[in-house]
Coordinates of C-alpha atoms and ligand atoms in Angstrom, one line a residue:
M41 CA -33.5 4.3 -14.4
L42 CA -35.4 1.5 -16.1
R43 CA -34.0 0.0 -19.3
L44 CA -36.5 -2.7 -20.2
T45 CA -39.6 -2.1 -22.3
A46 CA -42.7 -4.2 -22.0
D47 CA -41.6 -5.9 -25.2
D48 CA -38.1 -6.6 -23.7
R49 CA -39.8 -8.2 -20.7
K50 CA -42.0 -10.4 -22.8
W51 CA -39.0 -11.5 -24.8
L52 CA -36.9 -12.1 -21.7
S53 CA -39.6 -14.2 -20.0
G54 CA -39.7 -16.5 -23.0
A55 CA -36.0 -16.5 -23.9
A56 CA -34.3 -17.1 -20.6
G57 CA -34.9 -20.8 -20.3
G58 CA -34.7 -20.6 -16.5
S59 CA -36.2 -18.3 -14.0
V60 CA -36.7 -14.5 -14.4
C61 CA -37.6 -12.2 -11.5
Y62 CA -38.3 -8.5 -11.9
G63 CA -37.3 -6.1 -9.1
E64 CA -35.3 -8.8 -7.2
P65 CA -33.6 -7.2 -4.2
M66 CA -29.9 -7.5 -4.6
S67 CA -29.5 -7.5 -0.8
R68 CA -30.6 -11.2 -1.1
H69 CA -27.6 -11.9 -3.3
T70 CA -24.7 -9.9 -1.8
T71 CA -22.8 -11.0 1.3
F72 CA -23.0 -7.4 2.6
R73 CA -26.8 -7.9 2.5
V74 CA -27.3 -4.4 1.0
G75 CA -28.4 -3.3 -2.5
G76 CA -31.5 -2.2 -4.3
P77 CA -33.4 -4.2 -6.9
A78 CA -32.1 -5.7 -10.1
E79 CA -34.5 -4.7 -12.9
A80 CA -34.5 -8.3 -14.1
F81 CA -32.7 -11.1 -12.4
V82 CA -32.2 -14.2 -14.6
T83 CA -31.0 -17.7 -13.7
P84 CA -30.5 -19.6 -16.9
A85 CA -30.9 -23.4 -16.6
T86 CA -28.2 -24.5 -19.0
V87 CA -25.2 -23.0 -20.8
S88 CA -27.0 -23.0 -24.1
D89 CA -29.9 -21.0 -22.5
L90 CA -27.2 -18.6 -21.2
S91 CA -25.7 -18.4 -24.7
L92 CA -29.1 -17.6 -26.3
L93 CA -29.8 -15.1 -23.6
I94 CA -26.6 -13.0 -24.0
S95 CA -26.8 -13.0 -27.8
G96 CA -30.4 -11.7 -27.5
L97 CA -29.5 -9.1 -24.9
K98 CA -26.6 -7.9 -27.2
E99 CA -28.9 -7.7 -30.2
R100 CA -31.4 -5.7 -28.2
K101 CA -28.6 -3.5 -26.8
L102 CA -29.7 -4.3 -23.2
P103 CA -27.1 -3.9 -20.4
Y104 CA -26.3 -7.1 -18.5
R105 CA -23.9 -8.0 -15.7
I106 CA -22.8 -11.4 -14.4
L107 CA -23.3 -12.1 -10.7
G108 CA -20.7 -14.3 -9.0
G109 CA -21.3 -15.0 -5.3
G110 CA -22.0 -11.3 -4.6
T111 CA -19.1 -11.5 -2.1
N112 CA -17.0 -8.6 -3.3
L113 CA -19.8 -6.4 -4.4
I114 CA -21.7 -3.3 -3.2
V115 CA -24.9 -2.7 -5.1
R116 CA -26.1 0.9 -4.6
D117 CA -29.5 1.4 -2.9
N118 CA -31.5 2.2 -6.1
G119 CA -30.5 -1.0 -7.7
I120 CA -29.2 -2.2 -11.1
P121 CA -30.9 -1.2 -14.3
G122 CA -31.0 -3.9 -17.0
V123 CA -30.4 -7.6 -16.5
V124 CA -28.4 -9.4 -13.8
I125 CA -27.5 -13.0 -14.7
R126 CA -26.7 -15.6 -12.1
L127 CA -24.7 -18.7 -13.1
Q128 CA -25.1 -20.9 -10.1
Q129 CA -27.6 -23.2 -12.0
C130 CA -26.2 -23.4 -15.5
C131 CA -22.5 -23.6 -14.6
R132 CA -22.2 -26.3 -12.0
G133 CA -19.9 -29.2 -11.5
I134 CA -16.3 -30.3 -10.8
T135 CA -14.7 -32.9 -13.0
V136 CA -11.3 -34.7 -12.7
E137 CA -9.9 -34.5 -16.3
S138 CA -6.7 -36.4 -15.8
S139 CA -4.6 -37.7 -13.0
N140 CA -1.2 -39.3 -12.5
S141 CA 1.0 -39.9 -9.5
A142 CA 2.4 -36.3 -9.6
Q143 CA -0.6 -34.1 -10.5
T144 CA -4.3 -33.9 -11.3
A145 CA -6.0 -31.6 -13.8
L146 CA -9.6 -30.7 -12.9
T147 CA -12.3 -28.5 -14.4
A148 CA -14.6 -26.4 -12.2
M149 CA -17.6 -24.6 -13.6
S150 CA -17.7 -21.0 -12.8
G151 CA -21.0 -21.1 -10.8
E152 CA -19.6 -23.6 -8.4
N153 CA -18.9 -22.5 -4.8
L154 CA -15.1 -21.9 -4.3
Q155 CA -15.2 -23.7 -0.9
K156 CA -16.7 -26.8 -2.6
L157 CA -13.8 -26.8 -4.9
C158 CA -11.3 -26.5 -2.0
V159 CA -13.0 -29.4 -0.1
F160 CA -13.2 -31.5 -3.3
A161 CA -9.4 -31.2 -3.8
M162 CA -8.6 -31.6 -0.1
R163 CA -10.6 -34.9 0.3
R164 CA -8.7 -36.4 -2.7
G165 CA -5.3 -35.3 -1.6
F166 CA -4.9 -32.7 -4.5
Q167 CA -2.7 -29.9 -3.2
G168 CA -2.7 -26.2 -4.0
L169 CA -6.1 -24.8 -3.2
N170 CA -5.8 -24.5 0.6
F171 CA -4.9 -20.8 0.2
A172 CA -8.5 -20.2 -0.9
L173 CA -10.1 -21.8 2.2
G174 CA -12.6 -19.3 3.8
I175 CA -12.7 -17.1 0.7
P176 CA -16.4 -16.8 0.0
G177 CA -17.8 -16.7 -3.6
T178 CA -17.9 -18.7 -6.8
V179 CA -15.1 -20.1 -8.9
G180 CA -15.8 -17.6 -11.7
G181 CA -15.7 -14.6 -9.4
A182 CA -12.5 -15.8 -7.8
I183 CA -10.9 -16.2 -11.2
R184 CA -12.1 -12.8 -12.4
M185 CA -10.7 -11.1 -9.3
N186 CA -7.7 -13.4 -9.0
A187 CA -8.7 -14.0 -5.4
G188 CA -6.0 -14.9 -3.0
T189 CA -4.2 -14.5 0.3
A190 CA -0.6 -14.4 1.4
L191 CA -0.5 -18.1 0.7
G192 CA -1.4 -18.1 -2.9
W193 CA -3.6 -16.8 -5.7
M194 CA -6.0 -18.3 -8.2
S195 CA -3.5 -17.7 -11.0
D196 CA -1.0 -20.1 -9.2
V197 CA -3.2 -23.1 -9.9
L198 CA -5.2 -22.0 -13.0
E199 CA -4.1 -23.5 -16.3
S200 CA -6.8 -22.1 -18.7
L201 CA -10.3 -20.8 -18.9
I202 CA -13.3 -21.3 -21.2
V203 CA -15.2 -18.2 -21.9
L204 CA -18.5 -17.6 -23.8
D205 CA -18.7 -14.6 -26.1
P206 CA -21.9 -12.8 -27.0
S207 CA -22.0 -14.5 -30.5
G208 CA -22.3 -17.8 -28.7
R209 CA -18.7 -19.0 -29.3
M210 CA -16.7 -20.8 -26.6
N211 CA -13.1 -19.8 -26.5
T212 CA -10.2 -21.2 -24.5
I213 CA -7.8 -18.8 -23.0
S214 CA -4.6 -20.2 -21.6
K215 CA -2.9 -18.7 -18.5
A216 CA 0.0 -17.4 -20.7
D217 CA -2.4 -15.1 -22.5
L218 CA -3.9 -13.6 -19.4
R219 CA -2.4 -10.5 -17.7
V220 CA -2.3 -11.6 -14.1
A221 CA -1.8 -9.2 -11.3
Y222 CA -2.8 -8.6 -7.7
R223 CA -6.6 -8.9 -7.6
S224 CA -7.0 -8.9 -11.3
M225 CA -6.9 -11.3 -14.3
V226 CA -7.2 -9.3 -17.6
F227 CA -8.2 -11.1 -20.8
P228 CA -6.2 -10.6 -24.0
D229 CA -7.2 -7.6 -26.2
T230 CA -8.4 -10.0 -28.9
C231 CA -11.0 -11.4 -26.5
N232 CA -13.4 -8.4 -26.1
A233 CA -13.0 -8.8 -22.4
P234 CA -16.0 -7.1 -20.7
E235 CA -18.5 -9.1 -22.8
N236 CA -17.0 -12.5 -22.2
I237 CA -18.5 -14.8 -19.5
I238 CA -16.2 -17.3 -17.7
I239 CA -17.8 -20.7 -18.0
S240 CA -15.1 -22.8 -16.4
G241 CA -11.6 -23.0 -15.2
R242 CA -9.1 -25.8 -15.6
F243 CA -6.8 -26.2 -12.6
V244 CA -3.6 -28.2 -12.1
L245 CA -2.9 -29.4 -8.6
K246 CA 0.0 -31.4 -7.2
S247 CA -0.5 -34.8 -5.5
G248 CA -0.3 -34.6 -1.7
D249 CA -1.4 -36.3 1.4
A250 CA -5.0 -35.8 2.3
G251 CA -4.3 -35.9 6.0
A252 CA -1.6 -33.2 5.9
I253 CA -3.7 -31.0 3.6
K254 CA -6.6 -31.3 6.0
S255 CA -4.6 -30.3 9.1
E256 CA -3.1 -27.3 7.2
A257 CA -6.7 -26.4 6.3
R258 CA -7.7 -26.4 9.9
K259 CA -4.9 -23.9 10.8
I260 CA -5.7 -21.6 7.9
L261 CA -9.4 -21.4 8.8
Q262 CA -8.6 -20.9 12.5
Q263 CA -6.2 -18.0 11.6
R264 CA -8.8 -16.5 9.4
R265 CA -11.4 -16.6 12.2
Q266 CA -8.9 -15.0 14.6
R267 CA -7.9 -12.1 12.3
Q268 CA -11.1 -11.4 10.4
P269 CA -14.7 -10.7 11.3
T270 CA -16.5 -13.8 10.0
T271 CA -19.8 -13.7 11.7
L272 CA -21.3 -10.4 10.4
P273 CA -22.1 -9.6 6.8
S274 CA -19.3 -8.0 4.9
A275 CA -17.6 -8.0 1.5
G276 CA -14.2 -9.1 2.7
C277 CA -11.4 -6.5 2.5
I278 CA -12.7 -3.2 1.2
F279 CA -9.5 -1.6 -0.1
K280 CA -6.6 -3.1 -2.0
N281 CA -3.3 -3.1 -0.2
P282 CA -1.0 -0.3 -1.5
S283 CA 1.8 -1.9 -3.6
T284 CA 4.5 -1.0 -1.0
G285 CA 4.6 -0.1 2.6
K286 CA 1.8 -0.6 5.1
T287 CA -1.3 -2.6 4.3
A288 CA -4.7 -0.9 4.0
G289 CA -5.8 -2.5 7.3
E290 CA -2.7 -1.1 9.1
L291 CA -3.3 2.4 7.6
I292 CA -7.0 2.5 8.6
D293 CA -6.1 1.2 12.0
L294 CA -3.3 3.8 12.6
A295 CA -5.7 6.5 11.5
G296 CA -7.8 5.5 14.5
L297 CA -10.8 4.5 12.5
K298 CA -11.7 1.1 14.0
G299 CA -15.3 1.1 15.2
Y300 CA -16.2 4.2 13.1
K301 CA -19.9 4.0 12.2
V302 CA -22.3 5.4 9.7
G303 CA -25.9 4.1 10.2
G304 CA -25.7 0.4 10.4
A305 CA -22.2 0.1 8.9
E306 CA -19.1 -0.1 11.0
I307 CA -15.4 -0.5 10.5
S308 CA -14.6 -3.8 12.1
L309 CA -12.9 -3.7 15.5
K310 CA -11.1 -7.0 14.5
H311 CA -9.7 -5.9 11.1
A312 CA -9.8 -2.3 10.0
N313 CA -10.0 -3.2 6.2
F314 CA -13.4 -4.8 6.8
I315 CA -16.7 -2.9 7.0
V316 CA -19.4 -4.9 8.6
N317 CA -23.2 -4.6 8.4
T318 CA -24.4 -4.6 12.0
G319 CA -27.9 -5.2 10.9
R320 CA -29.5 -2.3 9.1
A321 CA -26.8 -0.9 6.9
T322 CA -27.6 0.6 3.5
A323 CA -25.2 0.8 0.6
S324 CA -24.9 4.6 1.1
D325 CA -23.8 4.0 4.8
I326 CA -21.0 1.8 3.5
L327 CA -20.0 4.2 0.7
M328 CA -20.0 7.1 3.1
I329 CA -17.6 5.2 5.4
M330 CA -15.4 4.4 2.4
A331 CA -15.2 8.0 1.3
Q332 CA -14.3 9.1 4.9
V333 CA -11.6 6.4 5.2
R334 CA -10.1 7.5 1.9
R335 CA -10.1 11.2 2.9
I336 CA -8.7 10.6 6.4
V337 CA -6.0 8.1 5.3
Y338 CA -5.0 10.5 2.5
E339 CA -4.8 13.5 4.9
K340 CA -2.7 11.5 7.4
F341 CA -0.4 9.4 5.1
Q342 CA -0.8 10.9 1.6
I343 CA -1.8 7.5 0.3
S344 CA -4.8 7.0 -1.9
L345 CA -6.6 3.7 -1.0
E346 CA -8.2 2.0 -4.0
P347 CA -11.4 0.0 -3.5
E348 CA -11.1 -3.7 -3.9
V349 CA -14.8 -4.2 -3.9
I350 CA -16.8 -3.6 -7.1
I351 CA -19.5 -0.9 -6.8
E352 CA -22.5 -1.3 -9.1
G353 CA -25.8 0.3 -9.7
E354 CA -27.4 3.7 -9.2
Ligands
LIG478 N1 -3.3 -5.0 10.7 C1 -3.4 -4.0 11.6 N2 -4.7 -3.6 11.9 C2 -5.8 -4.2 11.4 C3 -5.6 -5.3 10.4 C4 -4.3 -5.7 10.1 O1 -2.4 -3.5 12.1 O2 -6.9 -3.8 11.7 C5 -1.9 -5.5 10.3 C6 -1.6 -6.9 10.8 O3 -1.2 -7.0 12.1 C7 -0.6 -7.4 9.8 C8 -0.9 -6.6 8.5 O4 -1.7 -5.5 8.9 O5 0.7 -7.0 10.3 C9 -1.5 -7.5 7.5 O6 -2.8 -8.0 8.0 P1 -3.4 -9.3 7.4 O7 -2.4 -10.5 7.6 O8 -4.7 -9.5 8.0 O9 -3.4 -9.2 5.9 P2 -4.1 -8.1 5.0 O10 -3.0 -7.6 4.1 O11 -4.9 -7.1 5.8 C10 -4.7 -9.7 3.0 C11 -5.8 -9.8 2.0 C12 -6.9 -10.6 2.6 C13 -6.4 -12.0 3.0 C14 -5.3 -11.8 4.0 C15 -4.7 -13.1 4.5 C16 -5.9 -7.7 0.7 C17 -6.5 -6.4 0.6 N3 -6.3 -8.4 1.7 O12 -5.1 -8.9 4.1 O13 -7.9 -10.7 1.6 O14 -7.5 -12.8 3.5 O15 -4.3 -11.0 3.4 O16 -3.8 -13.6 3.6 O17 -5.1 -8.1 -0.1 C18 -10.0 -9.9 0.7 O18 -9.4 -9.8 -0.4 O19 -11.2 -9.7 0.7 C19 -9.2 -10.3 1.8 C20 -9.8 -10.3 3.0

């Protein structure tokens, strides 16, 4: 269903201060390579353009969503009504704020690539971000999802965040005020969470030895390649691990579902908690597999798997 009137489009084309595309296929912007069109797809050039854009959208009561790296996202085949905003141009840069012999504080803008941040830290001997090696996506997306592995989570190294609210105010939220959990980082109630946009994160990293960090990095990346399908499009792990007992991957594997296919989507033979796009998958193929997996795992083990991926659109 379309949300933008001709007048909205006219305003948007003038107000965005960056690029605006209409009907942009989201399959170009998700790592699953599926998803219908965003009604409007905006890439603001600067943070002040972004600020003007979201206050205008709010005034016009137009729906918007922020796109990170599109790495943990399934966009349905009919696309997303309203405005999708991409931060990779307006929120760029990594800056060392302060450094002493024990630790370094640095700020990474939310549109930066998470891998770029890991490499930035590794080269300078700043320790603590290796856990994130191989996790695709942007810094902002990783913060919002509290991305992590068995080796660490974003919340381990994050000190504070700067967020932009729809009235154009920048607010700092310290880690102590965030509710941090497995795969989530919830803003305080005072902060009108869904409408705030993460602009940057401040991280504190310990001083280490660049050579040792690099050789640890090599091992981590190698293990990831061994255990996870890294060559076909996917959205990483599809379901959250249950809080106790077997992991989602183990449950799906034990249910005999590896290799299960719908259209062009397939449960990876390498890791059962990954669905891969073998070439021509649609979002509905993937969603159908997810529904089947949930049903079969529930029937066999009486465990309800919860999606880790975010599902958007119509
Ligand atoms: N396993 C199976 N069959 C499978 C896959 C895994 O039996 O098909 C078993 C493994 O043998 C192992 C256990 O399940 O005993 C756990 O597997 P793994 O070490 O691969 O970890 P995971 O719990 O499946 C989690 C995160 C990953 C993260 C890895 C590495 C979740 C949902 N997944 O996977 O995160 O990369 O640990 O630390 O928390 C993601 O969030 O997108 C993601 C991939």
